Coordinates of C-alpha atoms in Angstrom, one line a residue:
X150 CA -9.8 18.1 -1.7
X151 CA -8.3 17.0 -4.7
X152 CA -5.1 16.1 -5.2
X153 CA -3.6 15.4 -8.5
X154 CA -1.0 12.4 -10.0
X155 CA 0.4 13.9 -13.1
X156 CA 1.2 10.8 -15.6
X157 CA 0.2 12.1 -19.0
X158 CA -2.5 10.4 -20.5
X159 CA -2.1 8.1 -17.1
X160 CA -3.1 11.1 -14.8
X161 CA -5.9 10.7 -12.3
X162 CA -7.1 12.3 -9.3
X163 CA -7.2 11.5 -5.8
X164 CA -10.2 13.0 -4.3
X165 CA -10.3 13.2 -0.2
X166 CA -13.2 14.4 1.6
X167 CA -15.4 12.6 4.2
X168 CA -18.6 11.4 2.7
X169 CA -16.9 10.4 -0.7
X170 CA -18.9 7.0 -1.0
X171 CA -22.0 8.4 -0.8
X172 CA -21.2 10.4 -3.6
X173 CA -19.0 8.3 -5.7
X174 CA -21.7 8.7 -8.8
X175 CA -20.4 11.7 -9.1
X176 CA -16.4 11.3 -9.4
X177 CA -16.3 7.9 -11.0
X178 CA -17.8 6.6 -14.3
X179 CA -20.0 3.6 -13.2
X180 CA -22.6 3.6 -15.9
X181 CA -21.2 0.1 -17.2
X182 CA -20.4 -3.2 -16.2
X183 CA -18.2 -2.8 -12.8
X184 CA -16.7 -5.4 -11.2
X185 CA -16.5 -4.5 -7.3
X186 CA -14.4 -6.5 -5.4
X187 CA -14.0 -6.4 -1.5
X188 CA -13.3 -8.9 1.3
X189 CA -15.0 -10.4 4.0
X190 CA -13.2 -7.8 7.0
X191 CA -15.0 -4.6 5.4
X192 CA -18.2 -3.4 6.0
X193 CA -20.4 -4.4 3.5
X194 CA -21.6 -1.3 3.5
X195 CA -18.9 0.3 1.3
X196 CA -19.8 -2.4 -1.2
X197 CA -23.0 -1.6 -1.5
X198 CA -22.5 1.9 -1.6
X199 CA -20.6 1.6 -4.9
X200 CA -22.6 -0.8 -6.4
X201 CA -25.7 0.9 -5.5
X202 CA -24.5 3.8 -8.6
X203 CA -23.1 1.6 -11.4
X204 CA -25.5 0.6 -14.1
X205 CA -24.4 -3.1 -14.2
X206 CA -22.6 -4.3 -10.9
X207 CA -21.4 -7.3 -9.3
X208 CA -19.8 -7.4 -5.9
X209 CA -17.1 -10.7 -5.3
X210 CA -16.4 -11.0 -1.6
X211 CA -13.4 -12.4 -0.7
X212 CA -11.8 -13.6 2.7
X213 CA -10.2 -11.1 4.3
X214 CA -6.3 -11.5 5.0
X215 CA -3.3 -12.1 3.1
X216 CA -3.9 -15.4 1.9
X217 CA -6.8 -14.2 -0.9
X218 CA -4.0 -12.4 -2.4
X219 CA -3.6 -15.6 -4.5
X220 CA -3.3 -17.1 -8.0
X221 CA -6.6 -18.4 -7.3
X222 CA -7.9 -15.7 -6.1
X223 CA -7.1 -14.1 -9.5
X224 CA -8.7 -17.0 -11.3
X225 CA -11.9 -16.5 -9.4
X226 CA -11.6 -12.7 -10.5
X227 CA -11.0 -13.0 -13.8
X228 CA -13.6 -15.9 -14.6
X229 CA -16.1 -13.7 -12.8
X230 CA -15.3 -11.2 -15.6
X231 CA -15.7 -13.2 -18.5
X232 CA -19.3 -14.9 -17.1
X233 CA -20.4 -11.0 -16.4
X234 CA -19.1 -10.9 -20.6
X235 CA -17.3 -7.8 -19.7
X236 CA -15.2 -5.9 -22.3
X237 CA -12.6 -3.2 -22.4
X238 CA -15.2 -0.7 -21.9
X239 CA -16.3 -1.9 -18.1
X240 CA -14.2 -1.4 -15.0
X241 CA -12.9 -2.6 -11.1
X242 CA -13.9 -0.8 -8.7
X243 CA -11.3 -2.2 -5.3
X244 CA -13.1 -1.4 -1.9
X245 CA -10.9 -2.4 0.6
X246 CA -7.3 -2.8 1.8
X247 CA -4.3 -2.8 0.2
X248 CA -4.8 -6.7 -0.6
X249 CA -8.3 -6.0 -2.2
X250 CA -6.0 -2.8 -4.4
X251 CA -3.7 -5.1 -5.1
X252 CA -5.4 -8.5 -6.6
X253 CA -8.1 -5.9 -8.2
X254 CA -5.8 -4.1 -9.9
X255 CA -3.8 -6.9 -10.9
X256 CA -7.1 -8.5 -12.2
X257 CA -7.9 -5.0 -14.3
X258 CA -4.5 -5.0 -15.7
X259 CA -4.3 -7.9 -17.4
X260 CA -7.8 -8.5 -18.0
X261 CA -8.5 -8.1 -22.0
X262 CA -4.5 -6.4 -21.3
X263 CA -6.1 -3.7 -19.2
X264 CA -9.9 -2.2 -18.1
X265 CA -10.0 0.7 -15.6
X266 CA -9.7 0.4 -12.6
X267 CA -10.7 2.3 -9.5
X268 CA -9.1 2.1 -5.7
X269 CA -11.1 2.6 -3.4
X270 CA -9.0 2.6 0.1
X271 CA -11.0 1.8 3.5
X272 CA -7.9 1.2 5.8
X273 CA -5.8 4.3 6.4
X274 CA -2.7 1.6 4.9
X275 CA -4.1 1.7 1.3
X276 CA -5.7 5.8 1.9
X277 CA -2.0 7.0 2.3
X278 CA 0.0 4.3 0.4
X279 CA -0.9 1.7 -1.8
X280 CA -4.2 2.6 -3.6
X281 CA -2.1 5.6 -5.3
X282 CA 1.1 4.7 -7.8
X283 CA -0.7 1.8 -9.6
X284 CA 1.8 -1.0 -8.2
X285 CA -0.3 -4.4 -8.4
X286 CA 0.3 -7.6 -7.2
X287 CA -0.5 -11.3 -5.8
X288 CA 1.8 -13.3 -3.9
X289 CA 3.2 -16.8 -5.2
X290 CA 4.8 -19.5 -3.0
X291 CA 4.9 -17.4 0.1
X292 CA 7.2 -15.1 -1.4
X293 CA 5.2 -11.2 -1.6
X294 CA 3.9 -9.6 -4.3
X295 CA 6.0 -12.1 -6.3
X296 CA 3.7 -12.0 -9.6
X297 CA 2.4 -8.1 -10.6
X298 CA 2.0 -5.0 -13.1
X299 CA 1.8 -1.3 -13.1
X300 CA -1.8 -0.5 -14.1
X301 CA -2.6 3.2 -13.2
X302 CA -6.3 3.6 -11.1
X303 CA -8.3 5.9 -13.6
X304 CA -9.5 7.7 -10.1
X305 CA -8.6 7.3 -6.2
X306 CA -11.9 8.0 -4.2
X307 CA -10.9 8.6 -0.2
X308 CA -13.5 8.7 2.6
X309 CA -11.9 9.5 5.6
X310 CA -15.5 8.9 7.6
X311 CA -14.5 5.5 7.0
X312 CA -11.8 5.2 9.5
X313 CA -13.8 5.6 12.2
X314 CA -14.5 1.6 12.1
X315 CA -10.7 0.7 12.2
X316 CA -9.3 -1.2 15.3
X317 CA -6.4 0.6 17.2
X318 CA -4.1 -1.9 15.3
X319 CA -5.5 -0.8 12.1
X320 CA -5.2 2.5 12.1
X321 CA -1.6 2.4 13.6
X322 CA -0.4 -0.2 10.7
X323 CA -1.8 2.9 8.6
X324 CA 0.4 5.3 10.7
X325 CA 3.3 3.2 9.9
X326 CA 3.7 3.7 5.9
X327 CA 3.1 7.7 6.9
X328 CA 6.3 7.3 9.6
X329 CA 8.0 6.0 6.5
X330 CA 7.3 9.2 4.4
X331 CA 8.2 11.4 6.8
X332 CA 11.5 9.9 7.7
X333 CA 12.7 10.2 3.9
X334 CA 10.7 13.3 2.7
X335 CA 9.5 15.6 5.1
X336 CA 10.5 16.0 9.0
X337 CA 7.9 18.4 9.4
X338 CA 5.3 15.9 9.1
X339 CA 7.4 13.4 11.4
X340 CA 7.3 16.2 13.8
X341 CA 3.3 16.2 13.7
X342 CA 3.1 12.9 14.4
X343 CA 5.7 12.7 17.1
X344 CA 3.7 15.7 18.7
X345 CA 0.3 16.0 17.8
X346 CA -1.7 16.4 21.5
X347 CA -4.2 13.6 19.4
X348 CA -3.3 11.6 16.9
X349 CA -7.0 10.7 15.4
X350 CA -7.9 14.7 15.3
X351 CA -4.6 15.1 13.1
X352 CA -5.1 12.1 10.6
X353 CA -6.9 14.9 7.7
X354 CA -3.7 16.2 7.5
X355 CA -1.4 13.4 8.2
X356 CA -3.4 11.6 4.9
X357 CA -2.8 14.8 2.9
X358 CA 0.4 15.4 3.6
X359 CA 1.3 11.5 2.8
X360 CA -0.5 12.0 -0.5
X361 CA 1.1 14.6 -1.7
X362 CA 4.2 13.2 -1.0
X363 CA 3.4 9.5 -2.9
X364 CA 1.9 11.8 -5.9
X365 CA 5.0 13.8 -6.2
X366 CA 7.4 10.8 -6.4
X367 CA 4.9 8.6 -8.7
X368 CA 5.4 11.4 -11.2
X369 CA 8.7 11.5 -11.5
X370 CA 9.3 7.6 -11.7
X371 CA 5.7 5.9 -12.2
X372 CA 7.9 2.6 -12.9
X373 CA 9.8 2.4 -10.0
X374 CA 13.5 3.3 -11.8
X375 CA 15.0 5.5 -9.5
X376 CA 14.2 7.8 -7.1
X377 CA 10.2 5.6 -6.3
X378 CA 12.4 2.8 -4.4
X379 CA 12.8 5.6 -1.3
X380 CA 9.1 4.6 -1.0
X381 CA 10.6 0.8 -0.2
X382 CA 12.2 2.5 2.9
X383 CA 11.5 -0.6 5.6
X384 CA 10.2 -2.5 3.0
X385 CA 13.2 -4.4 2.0
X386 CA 13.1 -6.0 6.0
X387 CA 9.4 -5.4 6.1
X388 CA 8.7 -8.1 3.7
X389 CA 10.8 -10.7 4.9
X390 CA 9.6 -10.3 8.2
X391 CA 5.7 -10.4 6.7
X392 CA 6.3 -13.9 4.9
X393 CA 8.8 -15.5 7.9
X394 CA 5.7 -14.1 10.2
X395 CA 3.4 -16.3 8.2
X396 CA 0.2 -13.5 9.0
X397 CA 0.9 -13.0 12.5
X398 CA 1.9 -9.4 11.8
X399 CA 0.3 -6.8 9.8
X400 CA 1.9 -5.3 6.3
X401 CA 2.6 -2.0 8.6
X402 CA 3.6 -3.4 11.5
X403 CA 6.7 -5.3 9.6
X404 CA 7.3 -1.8 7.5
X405 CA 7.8 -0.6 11.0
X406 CA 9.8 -3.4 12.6
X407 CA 11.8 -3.2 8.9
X408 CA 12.7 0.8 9.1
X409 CA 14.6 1.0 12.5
X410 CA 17.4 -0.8 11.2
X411 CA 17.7 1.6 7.7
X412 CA 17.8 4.7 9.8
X413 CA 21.2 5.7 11.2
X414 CA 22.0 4.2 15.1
X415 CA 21.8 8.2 16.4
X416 CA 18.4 8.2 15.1
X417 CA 16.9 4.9 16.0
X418 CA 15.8 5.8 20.0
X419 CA 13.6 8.6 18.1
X420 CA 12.3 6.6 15.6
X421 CA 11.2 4.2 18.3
X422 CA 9.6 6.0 20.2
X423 CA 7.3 7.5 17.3
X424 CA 6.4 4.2 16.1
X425 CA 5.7 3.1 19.6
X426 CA 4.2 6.5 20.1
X427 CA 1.9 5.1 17.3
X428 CA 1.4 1.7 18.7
X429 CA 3.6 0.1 16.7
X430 CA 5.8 -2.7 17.1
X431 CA 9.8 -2.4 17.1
X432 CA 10.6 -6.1 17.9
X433 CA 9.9 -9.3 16.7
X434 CA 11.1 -12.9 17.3
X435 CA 12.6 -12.9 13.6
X436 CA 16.1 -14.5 13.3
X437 CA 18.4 -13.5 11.0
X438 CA 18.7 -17.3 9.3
X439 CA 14.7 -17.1 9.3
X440 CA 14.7 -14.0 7.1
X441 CA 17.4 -14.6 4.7
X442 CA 15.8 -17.0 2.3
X443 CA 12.8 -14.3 1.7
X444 CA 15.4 -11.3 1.2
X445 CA 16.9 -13.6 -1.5
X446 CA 13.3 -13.6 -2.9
X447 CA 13.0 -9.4 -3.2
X448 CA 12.2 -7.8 -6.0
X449 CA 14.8 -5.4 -6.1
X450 CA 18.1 -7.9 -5.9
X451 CA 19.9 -7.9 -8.4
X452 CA 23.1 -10.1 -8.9
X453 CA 22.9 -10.9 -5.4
X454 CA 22.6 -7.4 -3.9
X455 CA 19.7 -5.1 -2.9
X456 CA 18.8 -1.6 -3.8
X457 CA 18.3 -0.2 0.0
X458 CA 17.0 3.0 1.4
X459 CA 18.5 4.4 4.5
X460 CA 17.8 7.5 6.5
X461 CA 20.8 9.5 8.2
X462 CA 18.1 12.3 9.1
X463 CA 14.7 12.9 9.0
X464 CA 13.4 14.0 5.5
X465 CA 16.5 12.6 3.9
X466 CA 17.6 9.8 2.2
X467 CA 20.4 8.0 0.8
X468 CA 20.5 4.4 -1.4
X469 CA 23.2 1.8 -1.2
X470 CA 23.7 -1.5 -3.0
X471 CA 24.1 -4.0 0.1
X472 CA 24.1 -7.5 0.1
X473 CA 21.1 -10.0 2.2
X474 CA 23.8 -10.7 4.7
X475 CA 25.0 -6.6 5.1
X476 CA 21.2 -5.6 5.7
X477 CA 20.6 -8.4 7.7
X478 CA 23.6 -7.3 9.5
X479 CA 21.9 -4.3 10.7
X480 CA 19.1 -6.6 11.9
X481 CA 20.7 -7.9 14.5
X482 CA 22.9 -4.6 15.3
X483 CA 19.1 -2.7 15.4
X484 CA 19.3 -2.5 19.2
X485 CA 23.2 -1.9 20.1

């Protein structure tokens, strides 16, 4: 399956089918110098795989978790470029997680001011979420994706086959950025996961579905102007909740800790229940006072308010300026 992201001259494909990695020669241009870049959590396999069809490769392992997602982790990237003596022409290829996406990408876009780059997404997180849209990032002073670019992937390459070495607690942090898209865009697919008799058997379409969905927005506002931020839904909280947690909770698990308080108080018993449905957490030992200095930190404040997405029903969505303190507010009214 492919599905397409419509950007102009920044338009790539996504292509979804199981078995893609064994035949990434044939989507992706690897007859250059390619950069792979992974972490120590995947299996060295997937590495391998892609390297084992470029003309030129080298494969940087990094540790696995959060913490890579560093300035120095960049440095490391970007001097291993310029020893390899690669030039605009060469590429990144990012097999991993959304950390390995987002420090790769980061790495191609500002690299001689931008090489291609190519995600290649082995947690069901990055398949449905962040290896499409071109958002990259590091993290600076324990504040979250604090330092970044939009840098396009030339092509998104999907195995689903891959999924099938994901712990429980992976695949449901996966679960949690579909919950999200499906609470603001589509109640039909919030139905198939509240429902579905088995939850693994359904993920084909659950990934579609969630593609289609991030494509259609990333269209009409690749920079995040408008209408992307309903993709922030739960990420406002999320994020706070991910740096105060200090890597005891995974990116999904705060996006699903961060949406129950954006939805409206009717809907927040249902909502629970399909996040715990997915094996999900809904509460966490995160005080309000703990959280405020990181919401200070968010990207979208401006002049002391936030740009926040709430859900009144599912498929909908609404934005409203608040302020730390109002959002916060809802925090510690999640459960009344």
């Amino acid at each position: 399956m492919v599905i397409s992201v419509s950007l102009g001259a920044q338009s790539y494909p996504i292509l979804l089918e199981p078995g893609a990695l064994a035949r990434a020669g044939e989507h992706l241009s690897l007859d250059r110098r390619v950069l792979v870049v992974t972490d120590s959590g995947v299996p060295q396999e997937y590495a391998q795989a892609i390297a084992s069809r470029c003309r030129q490769p080298r494969i940087c392992t990094l540790p696995a978790g959060e913490g890579s997602k560093s300035m120095d982790s960049y440095h490391l990237l970007l001097r291993e470029m310029l020893r390899l003596h690669m030039d605009r022409g060469d590429c990144v290829a990012a097999v991993g997680g959304g950390m390995v996406g987002d420090l790769a990408g980061f790495a191609a876009a500002t690299y001689m001011r931008g090489v291609d780059f190519y995600n290649i997404p082995t947690t069901l997180l990055a398949q449905v979420d962040s290896s499409v849209g071109g958002k990259t990032a590091i993290d600076l002073d324990g504040v979250k994706n604090a330092v970044g670019a939009f840098h396009q992937p030339r092509a998104v390459l999907i195995d689903t086959d891959v999924l099938r070495t994901l712990s429980p607690r992976q695949t449901a942090e996966g679960l949690a950025e579909s919950v999200k898209m499906a609470m603001t865009c589509d109640a039909s697919l919030l139905s198939l996961i509240e429902t579905a008799s088995d939850l693994t058997a359904a993920l084909p379409e659950i990934i579609a579905r969630s593609l289609r969905i991030k494509a259609q927005v990333v269209e009409q506002d690749p920079t995040e102007q408008g209408l992307r931020r309903v993709l922030n839904f739960g990420h406002t909280l999320g994020h706070a909740i991910e740096s105060c947690a200090g890597g005891e909770l995974l990116h999904g698990e705060c996006v699903a800790l961060g949406m129950v308080p954006m939805c409206a108080p009717p809907l927040r018993p249902r909502l629970t229940a399909i996040l715990q449905r997915c094996g999900l957490p809904t509460e966490c030992g995160c005080t309000a006072g703990q959280l405020l200095p990181y919401l200070l930190h968010d990207k979208k404040a401006a002049s002391g308010s936030i740009a926040a997405v709430l859900v009144d029903e599912p498929g909908t969505f609404r934005m409203e300026t608040m302020t730390p303190e109002e959002i916060l507010r809802r925090w510690e009214e999640r459960n009344a």
